[in-house]
PDB file of C-alpha atoms in Angstrom:
ATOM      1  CA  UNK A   1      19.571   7.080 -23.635  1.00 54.00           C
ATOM      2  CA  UNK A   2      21.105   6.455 -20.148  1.00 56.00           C
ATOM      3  CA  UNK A   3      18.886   9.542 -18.846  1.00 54.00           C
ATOM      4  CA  UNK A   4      15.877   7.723 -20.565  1.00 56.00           C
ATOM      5  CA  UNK A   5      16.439   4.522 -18.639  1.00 53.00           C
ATOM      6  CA  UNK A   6      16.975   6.415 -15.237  1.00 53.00           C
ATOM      7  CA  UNK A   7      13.655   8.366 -15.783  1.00 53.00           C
ATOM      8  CA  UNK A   8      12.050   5.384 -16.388  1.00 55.00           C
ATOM      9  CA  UNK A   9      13.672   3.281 -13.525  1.00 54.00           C
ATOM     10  CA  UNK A  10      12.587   6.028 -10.975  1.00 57.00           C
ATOM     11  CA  UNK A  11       9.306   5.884 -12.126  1.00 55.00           C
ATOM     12  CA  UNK A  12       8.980   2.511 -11.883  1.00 63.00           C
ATOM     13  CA  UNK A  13      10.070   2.757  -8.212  1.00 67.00           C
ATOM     14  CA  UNK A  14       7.898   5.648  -7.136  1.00 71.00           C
ATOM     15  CA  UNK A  15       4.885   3.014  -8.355  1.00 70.00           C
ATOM     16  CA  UNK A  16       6.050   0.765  -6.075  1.00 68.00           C
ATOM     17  CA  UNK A  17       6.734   2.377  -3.517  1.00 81.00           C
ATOM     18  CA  UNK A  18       2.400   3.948  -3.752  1.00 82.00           C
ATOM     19  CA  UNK A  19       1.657   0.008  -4.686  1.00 84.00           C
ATOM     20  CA  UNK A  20       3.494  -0.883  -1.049  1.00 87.00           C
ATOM     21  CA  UNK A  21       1.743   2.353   0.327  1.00 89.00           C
ATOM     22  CA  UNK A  22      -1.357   0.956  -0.382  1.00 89.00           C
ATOM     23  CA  UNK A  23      -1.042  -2.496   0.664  1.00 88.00           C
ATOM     24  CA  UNK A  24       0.051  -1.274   3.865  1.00 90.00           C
ATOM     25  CA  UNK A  25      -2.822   0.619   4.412  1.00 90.00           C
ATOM     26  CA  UNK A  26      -5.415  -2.607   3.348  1.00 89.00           C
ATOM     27  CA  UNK A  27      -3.405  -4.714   5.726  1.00 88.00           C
ATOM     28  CA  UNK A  28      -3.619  -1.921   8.789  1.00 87.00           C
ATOM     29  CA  UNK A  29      -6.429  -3.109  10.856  1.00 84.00           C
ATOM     30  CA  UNK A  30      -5.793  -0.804  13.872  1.00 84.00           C
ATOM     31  CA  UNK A  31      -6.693   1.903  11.899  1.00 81.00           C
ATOM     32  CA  UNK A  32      -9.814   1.403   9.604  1.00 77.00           C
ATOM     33  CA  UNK A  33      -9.822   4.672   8.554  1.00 85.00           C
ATOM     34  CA  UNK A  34      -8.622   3.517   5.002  1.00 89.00           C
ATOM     35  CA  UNK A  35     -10.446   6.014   2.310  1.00 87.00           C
ATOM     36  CA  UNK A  36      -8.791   9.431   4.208  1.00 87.00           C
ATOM     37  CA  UNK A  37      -5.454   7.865   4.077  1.00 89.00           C
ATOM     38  CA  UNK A  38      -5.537   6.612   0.510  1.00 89.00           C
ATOM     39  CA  UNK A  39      -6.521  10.430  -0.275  1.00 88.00           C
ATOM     40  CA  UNK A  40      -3.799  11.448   1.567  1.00 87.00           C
ATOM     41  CA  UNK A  41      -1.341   8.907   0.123  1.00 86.00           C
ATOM     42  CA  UNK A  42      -3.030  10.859  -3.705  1.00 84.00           C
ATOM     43  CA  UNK A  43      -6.008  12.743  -4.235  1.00 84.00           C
ATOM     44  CA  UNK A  44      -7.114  11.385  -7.110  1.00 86.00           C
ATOM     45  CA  UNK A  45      -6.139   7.795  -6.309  1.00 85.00           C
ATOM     46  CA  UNK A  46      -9.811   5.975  -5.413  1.00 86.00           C
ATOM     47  CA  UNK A  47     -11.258   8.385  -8.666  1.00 87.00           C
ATOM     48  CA  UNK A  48      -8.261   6.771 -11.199  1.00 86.00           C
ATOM     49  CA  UNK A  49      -8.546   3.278  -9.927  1.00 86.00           C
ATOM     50  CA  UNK A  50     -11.935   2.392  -7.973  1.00 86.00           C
ATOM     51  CA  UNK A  51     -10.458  -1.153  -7.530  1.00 88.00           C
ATOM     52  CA  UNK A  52      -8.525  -0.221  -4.903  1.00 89.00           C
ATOM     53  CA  UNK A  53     -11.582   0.288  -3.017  1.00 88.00           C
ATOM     54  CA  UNK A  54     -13.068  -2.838  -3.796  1.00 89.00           C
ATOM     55  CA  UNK A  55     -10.193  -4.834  -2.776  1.00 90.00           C
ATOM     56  CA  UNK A  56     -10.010  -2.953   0.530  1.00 91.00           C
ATOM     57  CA  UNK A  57     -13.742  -3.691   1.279  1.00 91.00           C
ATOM     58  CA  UNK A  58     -12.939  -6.928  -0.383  1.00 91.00           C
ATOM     59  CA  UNK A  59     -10.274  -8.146   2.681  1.00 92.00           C
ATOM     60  CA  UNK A  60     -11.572  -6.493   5.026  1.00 91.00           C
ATOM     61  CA  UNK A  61     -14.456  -8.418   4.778  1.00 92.00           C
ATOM     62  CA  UNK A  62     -12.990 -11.751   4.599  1.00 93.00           C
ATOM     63  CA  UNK A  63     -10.929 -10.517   8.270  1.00 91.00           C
ATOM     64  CA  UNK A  64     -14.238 -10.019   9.633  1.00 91.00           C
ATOM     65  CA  UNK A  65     -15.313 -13.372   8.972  1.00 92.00           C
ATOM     66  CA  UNK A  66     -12.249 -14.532  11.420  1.00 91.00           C
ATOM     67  CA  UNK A  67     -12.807 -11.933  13.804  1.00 89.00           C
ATOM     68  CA  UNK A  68     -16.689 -12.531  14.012  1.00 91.00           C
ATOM     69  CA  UNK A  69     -16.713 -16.363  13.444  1.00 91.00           C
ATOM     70  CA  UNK A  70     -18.813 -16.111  10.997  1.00 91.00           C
ATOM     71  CA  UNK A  71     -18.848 -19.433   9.043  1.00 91.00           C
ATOM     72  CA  UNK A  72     -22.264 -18.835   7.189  1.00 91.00           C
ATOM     73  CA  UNK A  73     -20.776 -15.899   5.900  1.00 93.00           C
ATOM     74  CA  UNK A  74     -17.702 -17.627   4.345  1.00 93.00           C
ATOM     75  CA  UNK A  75     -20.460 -18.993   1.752  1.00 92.00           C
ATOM     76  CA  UNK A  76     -21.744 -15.359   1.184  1.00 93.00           C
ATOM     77  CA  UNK A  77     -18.473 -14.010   0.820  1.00 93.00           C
ATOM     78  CA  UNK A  78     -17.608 -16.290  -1.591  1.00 93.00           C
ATOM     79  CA  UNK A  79     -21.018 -15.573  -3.296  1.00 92.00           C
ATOM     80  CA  UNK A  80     -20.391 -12.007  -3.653  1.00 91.00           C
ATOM     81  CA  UNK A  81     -16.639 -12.003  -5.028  1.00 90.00           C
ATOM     82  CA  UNK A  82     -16.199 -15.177  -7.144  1.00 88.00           C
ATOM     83  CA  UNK A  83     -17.031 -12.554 -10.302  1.00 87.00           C
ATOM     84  CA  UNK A  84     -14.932 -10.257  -9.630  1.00 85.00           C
ATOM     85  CA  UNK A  85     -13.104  -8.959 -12.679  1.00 84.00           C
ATOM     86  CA  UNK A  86      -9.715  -9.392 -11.267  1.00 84.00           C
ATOM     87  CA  UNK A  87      -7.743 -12.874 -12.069  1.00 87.00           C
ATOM     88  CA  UNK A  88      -6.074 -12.868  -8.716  1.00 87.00           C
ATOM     89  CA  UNK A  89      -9.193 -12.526  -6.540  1.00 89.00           C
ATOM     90  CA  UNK A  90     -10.761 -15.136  -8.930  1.00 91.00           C
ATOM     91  CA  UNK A  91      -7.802 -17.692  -7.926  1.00 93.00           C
ATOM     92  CA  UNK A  92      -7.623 -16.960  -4.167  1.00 92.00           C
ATOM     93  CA  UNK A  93     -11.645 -17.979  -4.184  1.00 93.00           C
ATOM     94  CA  UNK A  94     -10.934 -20.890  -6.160  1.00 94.00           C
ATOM     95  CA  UNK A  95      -8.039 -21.522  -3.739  1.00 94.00           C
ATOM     96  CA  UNK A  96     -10.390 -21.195  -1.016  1.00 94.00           C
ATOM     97  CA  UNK A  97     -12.600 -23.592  -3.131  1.00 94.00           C
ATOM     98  CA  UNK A  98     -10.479 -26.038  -3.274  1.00 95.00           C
ATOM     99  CA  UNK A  99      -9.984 -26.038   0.484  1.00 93.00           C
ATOM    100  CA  UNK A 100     -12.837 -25.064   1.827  1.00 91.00           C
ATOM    101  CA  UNK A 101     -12.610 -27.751   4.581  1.00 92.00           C
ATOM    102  CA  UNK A 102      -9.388 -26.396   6.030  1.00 91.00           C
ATOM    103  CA  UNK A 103     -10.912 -22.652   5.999  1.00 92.00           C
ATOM    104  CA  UNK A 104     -14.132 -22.969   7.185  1.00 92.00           C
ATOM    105  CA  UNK A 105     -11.964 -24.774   9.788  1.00 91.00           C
ATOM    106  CA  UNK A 106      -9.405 -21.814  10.586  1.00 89.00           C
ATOM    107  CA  UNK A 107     -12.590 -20.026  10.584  1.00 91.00           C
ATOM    108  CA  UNK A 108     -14.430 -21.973  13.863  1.00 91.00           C
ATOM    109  CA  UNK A 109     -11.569 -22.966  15.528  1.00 89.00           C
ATOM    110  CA  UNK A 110      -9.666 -20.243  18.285  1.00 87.00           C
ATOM    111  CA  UNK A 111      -6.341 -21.902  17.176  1.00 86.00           C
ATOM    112  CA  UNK A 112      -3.821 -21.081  14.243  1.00 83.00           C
ATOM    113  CA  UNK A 113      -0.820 -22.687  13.123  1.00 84.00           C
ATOM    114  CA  UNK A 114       0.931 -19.888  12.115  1.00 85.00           C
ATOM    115  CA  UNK A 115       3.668 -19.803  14.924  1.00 89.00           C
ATOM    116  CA  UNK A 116       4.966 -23.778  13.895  1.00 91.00           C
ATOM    117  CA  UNK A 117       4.680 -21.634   9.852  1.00 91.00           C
ATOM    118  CA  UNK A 118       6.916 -19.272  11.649  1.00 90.00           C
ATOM    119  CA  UNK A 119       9.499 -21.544  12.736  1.00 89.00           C
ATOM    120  CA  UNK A 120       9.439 -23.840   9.365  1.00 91.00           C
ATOM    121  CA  UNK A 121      10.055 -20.405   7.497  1.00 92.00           C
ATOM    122  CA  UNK A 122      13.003 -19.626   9.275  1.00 89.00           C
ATOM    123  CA  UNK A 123      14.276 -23.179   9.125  1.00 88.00           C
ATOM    124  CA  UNK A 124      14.200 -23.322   5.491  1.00 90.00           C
ATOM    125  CA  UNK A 125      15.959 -20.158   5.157  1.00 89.00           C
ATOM    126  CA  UNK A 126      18.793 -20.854   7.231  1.00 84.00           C
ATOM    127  CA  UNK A 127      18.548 -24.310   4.980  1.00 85.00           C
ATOM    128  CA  UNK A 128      18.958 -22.313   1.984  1.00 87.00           C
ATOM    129  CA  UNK A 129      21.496 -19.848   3.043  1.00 84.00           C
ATOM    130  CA  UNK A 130      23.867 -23.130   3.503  1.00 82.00           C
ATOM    131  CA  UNK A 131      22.866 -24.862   0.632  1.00 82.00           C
ATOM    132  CA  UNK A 132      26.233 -26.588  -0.693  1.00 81.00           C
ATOM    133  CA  UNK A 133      28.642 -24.500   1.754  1.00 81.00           C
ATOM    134  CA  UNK A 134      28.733 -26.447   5.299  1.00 79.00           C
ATOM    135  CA  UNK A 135      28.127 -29.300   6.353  1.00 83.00           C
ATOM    136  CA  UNK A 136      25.428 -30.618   8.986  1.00 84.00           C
ATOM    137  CA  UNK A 137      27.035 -30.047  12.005  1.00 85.00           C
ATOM    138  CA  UNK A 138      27.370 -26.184  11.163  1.00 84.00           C
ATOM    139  CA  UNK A 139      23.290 -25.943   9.763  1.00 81.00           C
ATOM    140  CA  UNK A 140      22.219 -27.584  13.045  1.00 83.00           C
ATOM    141  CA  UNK A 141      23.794 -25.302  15.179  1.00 84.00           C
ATOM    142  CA  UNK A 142      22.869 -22.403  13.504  1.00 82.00           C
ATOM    143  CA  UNK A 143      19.242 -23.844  13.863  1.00 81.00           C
ATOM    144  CA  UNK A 144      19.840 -24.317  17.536  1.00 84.00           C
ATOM    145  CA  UNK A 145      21.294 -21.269  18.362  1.00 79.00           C
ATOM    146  CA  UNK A 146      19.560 -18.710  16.556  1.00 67.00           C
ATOM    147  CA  UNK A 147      21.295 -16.211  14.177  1.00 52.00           C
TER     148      UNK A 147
END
């Protein structure tokens, strides 16, 4: 039985270790050169599960309407994916829905927030890695002087 339970414990790593793999490569915009490296990541792993494609074209195509601008698009992109058959690409568009204000802004304007995101990520971690042990003194100057 303990043999059992290792087998299936490694295999349930080596899946996600590909499922990284593969994120890794949809996320790698310096090289674009996706389908070659998913066949050499597995041979048969665009034939077994064409979705992978799809969601590779998928955000790629949403990057492109940042890089290019493109606010018309944002409508077209929308257009194209809101049926998709997967839940989680159905609730980013609604997401984006929902917002569509703030993204068609992000879209337009040369600007991003994401370095003051940055800094209130690593705030709240240092926040949470106290929680109940020091007092304030100690958090704030750990927040002032790095760690």
């Amino acid at each position: 039985m303990i043999a059992e339970e290792r087998k299936n414990k490694n295999v349930n790593t080596e899946r996600l270790h590909l499922r990284q793999k593969i994120l890794k490569i949809i996320w790698d915009f310096k090289n674009m050169d996706h389908q070659s490296r998913f066949e050499k990541l597995h041979h048969q792993l665009l034939g077994t599960y064409p979705e992978v494609s799809k969601l590779d074209e998928l955000v790629s195509a949403f990057r492109d309407l940042f890089r290019n601008k493109d606010l018309d698009g944002l409508k077209e992109w929308i257009n194209e994916y809101e049926n998709s058959r997967s839940s989680f690409i159905q609730s980013f568009i609604r997401g984006i829905k929902k917002d569509q204000e703030a993204v068609s802004s992000s879209i337009k304007e040369p600007w991003s927030n994401g370095i003051v995101e940055g800094h209130v990520n690593r705030l709240k971690t240092i926040k949470r890695m106290m929680y109940g042990r020091a007092g304030f003194q100690v958090l704030k100057n750990r927040v002032l002087y790095q760690w």
